[in-house]
Coordinates of C-alpha atoms and ligand atoms in Angstrom, one line a residue:
X1 CA 0.4 0.2 0.5
X2 CA 1.7 3.4 -0.7
X3 CA 1.6 6.2 2.0
X4 CA 1.2 10.2 2.1
X5 CA 3.8 11.0 4.4
X6 CA 0.5 11.9 7.1
X7 CA -0.6 8.5 7.1
X8 CA 3.2 7.2 7.5
X9 CA 3.8 9.7 10.5
X10 CA 0.7 8.7 11.7
X11 CA 0.8 5.1 11.9
X12 CA 3.9 5.5 14.1
X13 CA 1.7 6.9 16.5
X14 CA 0.6 5.1 20.2
X15 CA -2.9 5.7 21.3
X16 CA -3.2 6.0 24.9
X17 CA -5.1 3.6 27.4
X18 CA -6.8 3.4 30.0
X19 CA -3.2 3.4 32.9
X20 CA -5.0 0.4 34.9
X21 CA -4.3 -1.8 31.2
X22 CA -0.5 -1.1 31.4
X23 CA -1.6 -3.5 34.9
X24 CA -2.4 -7.7 35.8
X25 CA -5.9 -6.0 35.3
X26 CA -9.4 -8.8 37.2
X27 CA -13.9 -7.8 36.2
X28 CA -14.4 -6.2 39.8
X29 CA -18.6 -7.7 39.5
X30 CA -21.3 -4.8 40.5
X31 CA -24.9 -5.0 41.6
X32 CA -27.0 -7.2 39.0
X33 CA -28.6 -5.2 37.1
X34 CA -32.4 -5.3 35.3
X35 CA -33.6 -3.9 30.7
X36 CA -34.2 0.0 31.0
X37 CA -37.1 -1.1 30.1
X38 CA -40.7 -3.8 29.2
X39 CA -38.1 -5.7 32.3
X40 CA -40.4 -8.6 32.2
X41 CA -40.2 -9.0 28.5
X42 CA -36.8 -9.0 27.9
X43 CA -36.3 -11.8 30.7
X44 CA -37.8 -14.4 29.3
X45 CA -36.3 -13.9 25.7
X46 CA -33.2 -13.8 27.6
X47 CA -32.8 -15.4 30.3
X48 CA -29.2 -17.2 29.9
X49 CA -27.8 -13.8 29.7
X50 CA -29.6 -11.2 31.7
X51 CA -29.1 -9.6 34.7
X52 CA -25.5 -10.1 34.4
X53 CA -23.9 -7.5 36.8
X54 CA -21.8 -4.2 35.2
X55 CA -17.9 -4.7 35.1
X56 CA -14.8 -2.6 35.8
X57 CA -11.3 -4.2 35.4
X58 CA -8.9 -3.4 38.4
X59 CA -5.4 -3.8 39.1
X60 CA -5.2 -7.3 40.7
X61 CA -1.2 -8.9 41.5
X62 CA -2.2 -12.8 39.2
X63 CA -0.8 -12.2 35.9
X64 CA -3.5 -13.1 33.1
X65 CA -1.5 -16.0 31.7
X66 CA -4.6 -17.9 29.8
X67 CA -4.3 -20.2 27.5
X68 CA -4.4 -19.1 23.6
X69 CA -7.3 -18.3 23.1
X70 CA -8.7 -17.7 19.3
X71 CA -11.0 -14.0 18.6
X72 CA -13.0 -13.6 15.7
X73 CA -14.2 -10.7 14.7
X74 CA -16.6 -8.7 12.7
X75 CA -17.1 -4.6 12.1
X76 CA -21.4 -4.6 11.4
X77 CA -23.1 -1.8 9.5
X78 CA -21.6 2.1 8.5
X79 CA -18.2 2.9 8.5
X80 CA -17.0 5.1 11.8
X81 CA -13.4 6.4 11.6
X82 CA -11.5 4.4 14.3
X83 CA -12.5 0.6 13.4
X84 CA -9.3 -0.7 12.5
X85 CA -8.5 0.6 15.6
X86 CA -10.4 -1.1 17.6
X87 CA -9.0 -4.2 15.6
X88 CA -6.0 -3.5 16.6
X89 CA -6.4 -3.7 20.2
X90 CA -8.4 -6.3 19.8
X91 CA -5.2 -7.8 18.5
X92 CA -2.2 -6.6 21.1
X93 CA -4.9 -7.4 24.4
X94 CA -5.1 -11.1 23.1
X95 CA -1.7 -11.3 22.3
X96 CA -0.5 -10.0 25.6
X97 CA -2.9 -12.4 27.2
X98 CA -1.1 -15.3 25.5
X99 CA 1.4 -15.1 21.8
X100 CA -0.4 -18.0 20.3
X101 CA -3.7 -16.8 20.6
X102 CA -4.7 -15.6 17.0
X103 CA -7.5 -13.2 15.8
X104 CA -9.8 -13.9 12.5
X105 CA -11.6 -10.9 10.8
X106 CA -15.3 -12.6 9.0
X107 CA -15.0 -10.4 5.6
X108 CA -17.7 -7.8 4.4
X109 CA -19.9 -7.7 8.1
X110 CA -21.6 -10.5 10.0
X111 CA -22.5 -12.8 5.9
X112 CA -18.7 -13.4 6.7
X113 CA -19.7 -15.9 9.4
X114 CA -22.6 -17.3 8.0
X115 CA -20.6 -17.9 4.4
X116 CA -17.3 -18.7 6.9
X117 CA -15.4 -16.1 4.8
X118 CA -12.5 -14.7 6.7
X119 CA -8.9 -14.5 7.1
X120 CA -6.2 -14.3 9.8
X121 CA -4.8 -11.3 11.0
X122 CA -1.6 -11.2 11.7
X123 CA 0.0 -8.1 13.3
X124 CA 1.3 -7.7 9.7
X125 CA -1.8 -6.6 8.0
X126 CA -2.4 -4.7 12.0
X127 CA 0.7 -2.9 11.9
X128 CA -1.2 -1.8 7.9
X129 CA -4.2 -0.6 9.2
X130 CA -3.5 0.8 12.5
X131 CA -4.2 4.6 13.3
X132 CA -6.3 4.4 9.5
X133 CA -9.9 5.6 8.7
X134 CA -12.2 2.9 6.6
X135 CA -13.4 -0.8 7.8
X136 CA -11.7 -1.6 5.0
X137 CA -9.3 -4.8 6.5
X138 CA -11.8 -7.4 6.4
X139 CA -15.0 -4.7 5.6
X140 CA -18.4 -4.4 6.6
X141 CA -22.3 -5.0 5.7
X142 CA -25.1 -4.3 6.9
X143 CA -26.7 -8.2 6.5
X144 CA -29.2 -9.1 10.0
X145 CA -27.7 -12.1 12.4
X146 CA -31.3 -12.7 14.0
X147 CA -32.1 -16.1 12.4
X148 CA -30.9 -20.0 14.2
X149 CA -29.9 -20.9 11.1
X150 CA -27.7 -18.4 10.7
X151 CA -26.5 -18.3 14.0
X152 CA -25.5 -22.6 13.6
X153 CA -24.1 -21.9 10.3
X154 CA -21.5 -19.5 12.5
X155 CA -21.1 -21.9 14.8
X156 CA -20.1 -24.5 12.4
X157 CA -16.8 -21.8 11.1
X158 CA -16.2 -20.8 15.0
X159 CA -16.3 -24.5 15.8
X160 CA -13.8 -25.6 12.4
X161 CA -11.4 -22.0 14.1
X162 CA -11.7 -23.5 17.2
X163 CA -13.1 -19.5 18.6
X164 CA -13.0 -18.8 21.6
X165 CA -15.6 -15.3 21.0
X166 CA -16.9 -13.2 19.1
X167 CA -16.6 -9.6 18.8
X168 CA -19.1 -7.6 17.0
X169 CA -18.2 -4.7 15.9
X170 CA -21.6 -2.5 15.3
X171 CA -24.9 0.0 16.0
X172 CA -27.2 -0.3 17.7
X173 CA -28.6 -3.2 15.9
X174 CA -25.7 -4.9 15.7
X175 CA -25.0 -5.4 19.2
X176 CA -28.9 -6.0 19.8
X177 CA -28.4 -9.2 17.3
X178 CA -24.4 -9.9 19.6
X179 CA -26.5 -9.8 22.7
X180 CA -29.0 -12.4 20.4
X181 CA -26.4 -14.6 19.6
X182 CA -25.1 -14.7 22.5
X183 CA -28.2 -15.7 24.5
X184 CA -28.4 -18.0 21.8
X185 CA -25.0 -19.7 21.9
X186 CA -25.2 -19.9 25.6
X187 CA -28.8 -21.6 25.5
X188 CA -27.4 -24.7 22.8
X189 CA -23.9 -25.3 25.2
X190 CA -22.4 -24.1 23.2
X191 CA -19.6 -21.8 25.0
X192 CA -18.2 -19.4 22.4
X193 CA -18.6 -16.3 24.2
X194 CA -20.0 -12.6 22.0
X195 CA -18.5 -9.1 22.7
X196 CA -20.3 -5.8 21.5
X197 CA -18.7 -2.7 21.0
X198 CA -20.3 0.2 20.2
X199 CA -20.1 1.5 16.8
X200 CA -21.8 5.1 15.3
X201 CA -20.8 8.0 13.7
X202 CA -24.3 8.7 14.7
X203 CA -23.9 8.9 17.8
X204 CA -26.4 7.4 19.5
X205 CA -25.4 4.3 21.4
X206 CA -25.1 5.8 23.8
X207 CA -26.6 6.0 27.5
X208 CA -25.6 5.9 31.4
X209 CA -22.5 3.4 30.6
X210 CA -21.7 3.8 27.4
X211 CA -20.4 7.8 26.9
X212 CA -20.2 7.8 23.4
X213 CA -20.4 5.7 19.8
X214 CA -17.1 5.1 18.3
X215 CA -16.4 7.7 15.1
X216 CA -19.0 10.4 16.7
X217 CA -16.6 12.5 17.4
X218 CA -13.5 12.1 14.1
X219 CA -16.9 12.1 11.5
X220 CA -18.0 15.5 13.9
X221 CA -14.8 17.7 13.3
X222 CA -14.8 17.2 9.7
X223 CA -18.2 18.0 9.0
X224 CA -17.8 21.0 11.5
X225 CA -14.9 21.8 9.3
X226 CA -16.7 21.4 5.8
X227 CA -19.1 23.4 6.8
X228 CA -16.5 26.2 8.7
X229 CA -15.0 26.1 5.2
X230 CA -18.9 26.6 3.5
X231 CA -19.8 29.5 6.5
X232 CA -16.2 31.3 4.8
X233 CA -17.9 31.0 1.4
X234 CA -21.0 32.1 1.9
X235 CA -19.5 35.0 4.0
X236 CA -17.3 35.9 1.5
X237 CA -20.1 36.2 -1.4
X238 CA -22.7 36.6 0.2
X239 CA -25.0 35.5 -2.0
X240 CA -26.7 32.4 -0.9
X241 CA -27.9 31.0 1.1
X242 CA -27.0 26.8 2.0
X243 CA -28.5 23.7 2.9
X244 CA -26.9 21.3 3.9
X245 CA -27.9 18.4 5.2
X246 CA -25.9 16.0 7.8
X247 CA -25.7 11.7 8.8
X248 CA -27.1 10.8 12.0
X249 CA -30.3 8.6 11.3
X250 CA -33.0 9.2 13.7
X251 CA -31.4 11.3 15.8
X252 CA -30.1 15.1 15.9
X253 CA -26.8 14.4 17.9
X254 CA -24.4 15.1 14.3
X255 CA -26.3 18.8 13.6
X256 CA -26.8 19.2 17.1
X257 CA -22.9 19.3 17.5
X258 CA -21.8 21.1 14.1
X259 CA -24.3 23.7 15.2
X260 CA -22.1 23.9 18.4
X261 CA -19.2 23.8 16.8
X262 CA -20.2 26.3 13.7
X263 CA -22.8 28.5 15.0
X264 CA -25.2 28.7 11.9
X265 CA -27.5 31.1 11.1
X266 CA -30.1 27.6 11.3
X267 CA -30.2 25.0 13.0
X268 CA -33.2 21.8 13.1
X269 CA -33.0 19.1 15.5
X270 CA -36.3 17.4 14.7
X271 CA -36.6 15.6 18.6
X272 CA -37.3 19.6 19.1
X273 CA -40.2 19.1 15.6
X274 CA -41.2 16.0 17.1
X275 CA -41.7 17.4 20.9
X276 CA -43.3 20.8 19.2
X277 CA -45.8 18.6 17.3
X278 CA -44.6 20.7 14.4
X279 CA -45.3 20.0 11.3
X280 CA -43.1 20.6 7.7
X281 CA -45.4 24.0 6.6
X282 CA -43.7 25.2 9.9
X283 CA -40.8 24.4 9.2
X284 CA -40.6 26.2 6.2
X285 CA -42.5 29.0 7.1
X286 CA -39.9 28.5 10.9
X287 CA -36.8 29.2 8.3
X288 CA -38.3 31.0 6.2
X289 CA -39.2 33.8 8.2
X290 CA -35.2 34.1 9.4
X291 CA -34.0 34.9 6.1
X292 CA -36.4 37.4 5.5
X293 CA -36.0 38.5 8.2
X294 CA -31.9 38.7 7.2
X295 CA -32.7 40.4 3.7
X296 CA -34.5 42.9 5.6
X297 CA -30.9 43.8 7.3
X298 CA -29.7 42.9 3.8
X299 CA -27.7 39.5 4.3
X300 CA -29.1 37.4 2.1
X301 CA -27.5 34.5 2.9
X302 CA -26.7 31.7 6.2
X303 CA -26.3 28.5 7.0
X304 CA -28.8 25.9 8.0
X305 CA -28.4 22.5 8.7
X306 CA -31.0 19.1 8.2
X307 CA -30.8 15.6 10.4
X308 CA -30.7 13.9 8.2
X309 CA -33.6 12.2 9.9
X310 CA -35.9 14.6 10.1
X311 CA -38.9 13.7 7.8
X312 CA -39.7 10.9 10.4
X313 CA -39.6 13.1 13.5
X314 CA -42.9 15.4 12.0
X315 CA -45.7 13.9 12.8
X316 CA -48.2 13.6 10.5
X317 CA -45.1 11.9 8.6
X318 CA -44.2 10.0 10.9
X319 CA -47.8 8.5 10.9
X320 CA -47.3 8.2 7.0
X321 CA -44.0 6.1 7.6
X322 CA -44.7 4.3 10.4
X323 CA -48.1 2.5 8.6
X324 CA -45.5 2.5 4.9
X325 CA -43.5 0.2 6.7
X326 CA -46.1 -2.3 8.3
X327 CA -47.6 -2.1 4.4
X328 CA -44.1 -2.9 3.0
X329 CA -43.0 -5.7 5.9
X330 CA -46.2 -7.7 5.0
X331 CA -45.8 -6.8 0.6
X332 CA -43.2 -6.0 -0.4
X333 CA -43.5 -8.6 -3.3
X334 CA -46.4 -7.7 -4.5
X335 CA -44.9 -4.3 -4.8
X336 CA -42.4 -4.0 -6.4
X337 CA -44.1 -5.7 -9.5
X338 CA -46.0 -2.7 -9.5
X339 CA -44.4 -1.1 -12.7
X340 CA -42.4 2.0 -11.1
X341 CA -44.9 5.3 -13.1
X342 CA -47.4 3.2 -10.9
X343 CA -46.3 2.8 -7.5
X344 CA -47.1 6.0 -6.4
X345 CA -50.5 6.2 -7.1
X346 CA -50.9 2.4 -6.0
X347 CA -49.5 3.4 -2.8
X348 CA -52.0 6.0 -2.6
X349 CA -54.7 3.9 -2.4
X350 CA -53.7 0.9 -0.1
X351 CA -52.8 3.8 3.0
X352 CA -55.7 5.6 5.2
X353 CA -57.4 7.7 4.2
X354 CA -54.9 10.7 6.1
X355 CA -51.9 9.1 5.2
X356 CA -52.9 8.5 1.8
X357 CA -53.4 12.6 2.4
X358 CA -50.1 13.6 3.6
X359 CA -48.6 10.8 1.0
X360 CA -50.2 12.3 -2.1
X361 CA -49.3 16.2 -1.4
X362 CA -45.5 15.1 -1.8
X363 CA -43.1 15.8 -4.3
X364 CA -42.5 13.4 -7.1
X365 CA -39.4 12.3 -5.6
X366 CA -39.9 12.2 -2.4
X367 CA -43.4 10.2 -2.7
X368 CA -40.9 7.7 -4.2
X369 CA -37.7 7.8 -1.4
X370 CA -39.7 7.1 1.2
X371 CA -40.5 3.1 0.0
X372 CA -37.6 2.5 -1.6
X373 CA -35.3 -0.3 0.2
X374 CA -36.0 -0.1 3.7
X375 CA -32.0 -1.6 5.3
X376 CA -32.2 -5.5 7.2
X377 CA -33.3 -4.0 10.4
X378 CA -36.5 -2.6 8.5
X379 CA -35.2 1.2 8.5
X380 CA -36.4 3.9 6.4
X381 CA -32.5 5.0 3.9
X382 CA -33.1 7.6 5.5
X383 CA -29.9 8.8 3.6
X384 CA -32.1 8.3 0.5
X385 CA -34.0 11.0 1.2
X386 CA -33.7 15.0 0.1
X387 CA -35.1 17.1 2.9
X388 CA -32.6 19.5 1.8
X389 CA -34.1 20.2 -1.5
X390 CA -38.3 18.9 -0.4
X391 CA -36.9 22.3 2.7
X392 CA -35.6 25.0 0.2
X393 CA -38.2 24.4 -2.7
X394 CA -41.2 25.0 0.1
X395 CA -39.0 28.1 1.9
X396 CA -38.0 29.6 -1.4
X397 CA -42.0 29.7 -2.5
X398 CA -43.2 30.6 0.7
X399 CA -40.5 33.5 -0.5
X400 CA -41.9 33.8 -3.2
X401 CA -45.7 33.5 -1.7
X402 CA -44.3 36.2 0.4
X403 CA -43.0 39.1 -2.6
X404 CA -45.9 39.1 -3.3
X405 CA -47.1 40.1 -0.6
X406 CA -44.6 43.0 0.1
X407 CA -43.6 41.2 2.7
X408 CA -40.3 40.4 1.6
X409 CA -37.7 41.9 -0.3
X410 CA -34.9 39.6 -0.4
X411 CA -33.0 37.7 -3.2
X412 CA -33.0 33.8 -2.5
X413 CA -30.7 31.8 -4.3
X414 CA -30.0 27.8 -2.2
X415 CA -27.2 25.4 -2.6
X416 CA -27.9 22.1 -1.5
X417 CA -25.4 19.4 0.3
X418 CA -25.1 16.6 1.8
X419 CA -22.4 15.7 4.6
X420 CA -22.4 12.2 5.5
X421 CA -19.9 9.6 3.8
X422 CA -16.9 12.3 3.7
X423 CA -16.9 12.1 7.0
X424 CA -17.4 8.1 8.0
X425 CA -13.7 6.7 6.1
X426 CA -12.1 9.6 7.4
X427 CA -8.7 8.9 9.7
X428 CA -9.4 8.9 13.5
X429 CA -9.2 12.1 15.4
X430 CA -6.8 12.1 18.5
X431 CA -9.6 10.6 20.0
X432 CA -11.3 8.4 18.4
X433 CA -8.0 6.7 18.1
X434 CA -7.5 6.5 21.5
X435 CA -11.5 5.5 22.4
X436 CA -11.6 2.8 19.3
X437 CA -8.2 1.3 20.5
X438 CA -8.9 1.3 24.6
X439 CA -12.5 -0.5 23.6
X440 CA -10.5 -3.6 21.8
X441 CA -8.0 -4.6 24.2
X442 CA -10.9 -3.9 27.2
X443 CA -13.3 -6.3 24.8
X444 CA -10.1 -8.9 25.0
X445 CA -10.5 -8.3 28.6
X446 CA -13.5 -9.3 28.2
X447 CA -12.7 -13.1 26.0
X448 CA -10.5 -13.4 29.0
X449 CA -12.5 -13.1 31.7
X450 CA -15.0 -15.5 30.1
X451 CA -17.6 -12.4 29.4
X452 CA -20.0 -13.5 27.0
X453 CA -23.6 -10.5 26.1
X454 CA -21.5 -7.5 27.8
X455 CA -20.2 -4.0 25.7
X456 CA -17.0 -2.9 26.3
X457 CA -16.9 0.2 27.4
X458 CA -14.4 2.8 28.2
X459 CA -15.8 5.4 30.9
X460 CA -14.6 9.0 32.5
X461 CA -13.8 9.9 28.6
X462 CA -13.6 13.7 29.2
X463 CA -10.0 12.9 31.3
X464 CA -7.3 12.1 30.3
X465 CA -7.0 8.8 28.8
X466 CA -5.5 7.0 31.2
X467 CA -7.2 7.9 34.2
X468 CA -10.4 6.6 31.5
X469 CA -12.7 3.4 33.5
X470 CA -12.6 -0.2 31.1
X471 CA -15.0 -2.5 31.5
X472 CA -17.7 -3.9 30.3
X473 CA -21.9 -3.1 30.0
X474 CA -24.3 -5.9 29.9
X475 CA -25.8 -6.0 26.4
X476 CA -29.1 -6.9 27.7
X477 CA -29.4 -3.9 30.8
X478 CA -30.2 -1.5 27.3
X479 CA -32.0 -3.0 25.4
X480 CA -36.3 -2.9 25.2
X481 CA -39.0 -3.6 23.0
X482 CA -40.2 -2.0 20.0
X483 CA -41.7 -2.8 16.8
X484 CA -39.7 -3.6 14.0
X485 CA -41.0 -5.1 10.5
X486 CA -44.5 -4.9 12.1
X487 CA -43.4 -7.2 15.2
X488 CA -42.4 -6.5 18.4
X489 CA -39.0 -7.3 19.0
X490 CA -35.7 -6.1 22.0
X491 CA -33.2 -4.1 20.8
X492 CA -30.7 -1.9 21.7
X493 CA -33.3 2.0 23.4
X494 CA -32.3 4.5 21.1
X495 CA -30.1 7.6 22.9
X496 CA -32.0 10.3 20.8
X497 CA -31.1 13.9 21.6
X498 CA -32.0 14.8 25.0
X499 CA -34.1 17.9 24.8
X500 CA -33.6 18.4 28.7
X501 CA -29.7 17.7 28.5
X502 CA -26.9 20.3 28.4
X503 CA -25.8 20.3 24.8
X504 CA -29.1 21.1 23.3
X505 CA -29.8 23.4 26.0
X506 CA -26.8 25.0 25.0
X507 CA -27.8 25.6 21.3
X508 CA -31.2 26.7 22.8
X509 CA -29.8 30.4 24.3
X510 CA -27.7 30.8 21.1
X511 CA -29.1 30.4 18.9
X512 CA -31.6 33.3 18.3
X513 CA -28.3 34.6 18.4
X514 CA -26.6 32.6 15.8
X515 CA -29.8 33.2 13.4
X516 CA -29.8 37.3 12.9
X517 CA -25.7 37.3 14.1
X518 CA -23.3 36.2 11.1
X519 CA -21.2 34.9 14.5
X520 CA -19.9 31.9 12.1
X521 CA -16.9 29.6 14.5
X522 CA -14.1 27.8 11.1
X523 CA -13.1 25.1 13.4
X524 CA -10.7 24.2 10.7
X525 CA -9.4 20.0 10.1
X526 CA -8.9 18.0 12.3
X527 CA -4.7 18.4 14.3
X528 CA -2.9 15.6 14.9
X529 CA -0.4 16.8 16.2
X530 CA 0.0 20.0 17.8
X531 CA -0.4 22.1 21.4
X532 CA -3.4 20.1 23.0
X533 CA -6.5 22.5 23.1
X534 CA -6.1 21.4 19.0
X535 CA -5.6 17.5 19.0
X536 CA -6.7 16.6 22.1
X537 CA -10.4 18.1 22.1
X538 CA -13.6 15.7 22.4
X539 CA -17.0 16.5 21.3
X540 CA -18.5 19.5 22.8
X541 CA -21.7 17.0 23.4
X542 CA -19.2 14.1 24.9
X543 CA -18.4 17.6 27.4
X544 CA -20.7 19.4 28.1
X545 CA -22.6 15.5 29.0
X546 CA -19.5 15.1 31.3
X547 CA -19.7 18.1 32.8
X548 CA -23.7 17.7 33.5
X549 CA -23.9 14.7 35.5
Ligands
FBP601 P1 -24.6 2.8 11.7 O1 -25.7 2.7 12.6 O2 -24.8 1.1 10.9 O3 -23.4 3.2 12.0 O4 -24.3 3.8 9.8 C1 -24.7 5.0 10.5 C2 -24.8 5.4 8.8 O5 -23.9 6.8 8.6 C3 -26.5 6.0 8.2 O6 -26.1 8.1 9.9 C4 -26.6 6.5 8.0 O7 -28.3 6.7 7.7 C5 -26.5 5.6 7.1 O8 -25.2 5.3 7.4 C6 -26.6 5.1 5.5 O9 -25.9 3.5 5.7 P2 -25.7 2.8 4.0 O10 -24.2 3.1 4.1 O11 -25.9 1.7 4.2 O12 -25.6 3.7 2.5

């Protein structure tokens, strides 16, 4: 692989990790735990793994020498910066415990386990990928691991390679699957352990004990850099309104963090729209009002940040999408057989009267985008819905009406952007490089401690890495029952933006000023070298959340 000078310099970076992980450790167990909601149902579904204690690794005077342990690893779902360092952490961890241990990577996500496609990850390979972005060391995929046939097929290859534990690096859905798999292997008397790792740029896999999902830090910094560049361009030419959609699926954490980093004129937070029961018309009205007010002070330019999941949070649209999800879950084959040009009419006739009217009122492109294939977990692929264009078109129309009524005097020219894929494979920030390596290393310790159904956890993350706390959280603790594919299923509860939380409050306190004053911040690129205040800063979200604890 040919490397740039920066890549070469970055390869030699030694990730920082909790000081305790430099020593011999032992797992210290806390109290028994319960699920976050629907406890009885979850306990019934997970009789073997429910209620396990939280684990913290503490120094021990015993050496950790263990028999050689083969471990398998899967990268699941969307890419997130730092995945390679999780794998490097697992590798170094299992090798420290016993040099004869081996690490196998399953190719292209969970499908690799089922299809028996794997490669051994040796030190030469691992060294090529340390501190790099991407998931290309073994690839990733979105195959949902949820049938006993898949689990049994997986077990065949795990036995063949003498793999004692499987580490699944994924988001909420993949970690849900990890807990189902852990329960299944226990229930059939297999001693294969399953450990999860919290990954997703979306930032929505977090709770009291999982402070952040990896990748959020780097992705937000990349998007903020580019938003800052756009704002500087915008403030230089003073003639465009930039409508910027940001990835994040359902949750608006990315949009919120980028707003805190860059101070745009407008940032929509889906969770607030839902809480206020706002309609599409209300959102358009609010944006157009700010555009008109800025025009009145001579500023025909600005920036609008839009979370990609917005459409699902507008109450009327949410009902429509829920009905569409159920309908398509049961009638996908019939739907696929309908000619493309007739699909809109077909759907209009199948929906309830209320939803049919809303669906019929949507522009053709958005109506089509709402019926595109769901992902294997039953989610609408919100990244494919062009909300930024929908909103700017509607704002334009509103402003034209206001112009006729003499209520608006400006010029409105919109430019659209969607930032998502640009940040998912970026080289990890120091925070993500350290956090990921520590998560992987911790996962290896959970394996050595014989744990299953646990997610690796690294806490105290706003302090220097040496003070971070490594441990494990039982995944059943994070589960609740939700409707998926038309059925109630146990799933990890998504952490959406908390409107009472410190990050949102900080945004809400400032947004009116940001709307009218042009007080943009230009964060610039991620720094790997230099003073700590530029290279060692976690996200504003994490800092505010931890400070408020
Ligand atoms: P994960 O939840 O699997 O980490 O994926 C996150 C994400 O980047 C979302 O923000 C986005 O909506 C989605 O993946 C896009 O999926 P795909 O990579 O399949 O296009």
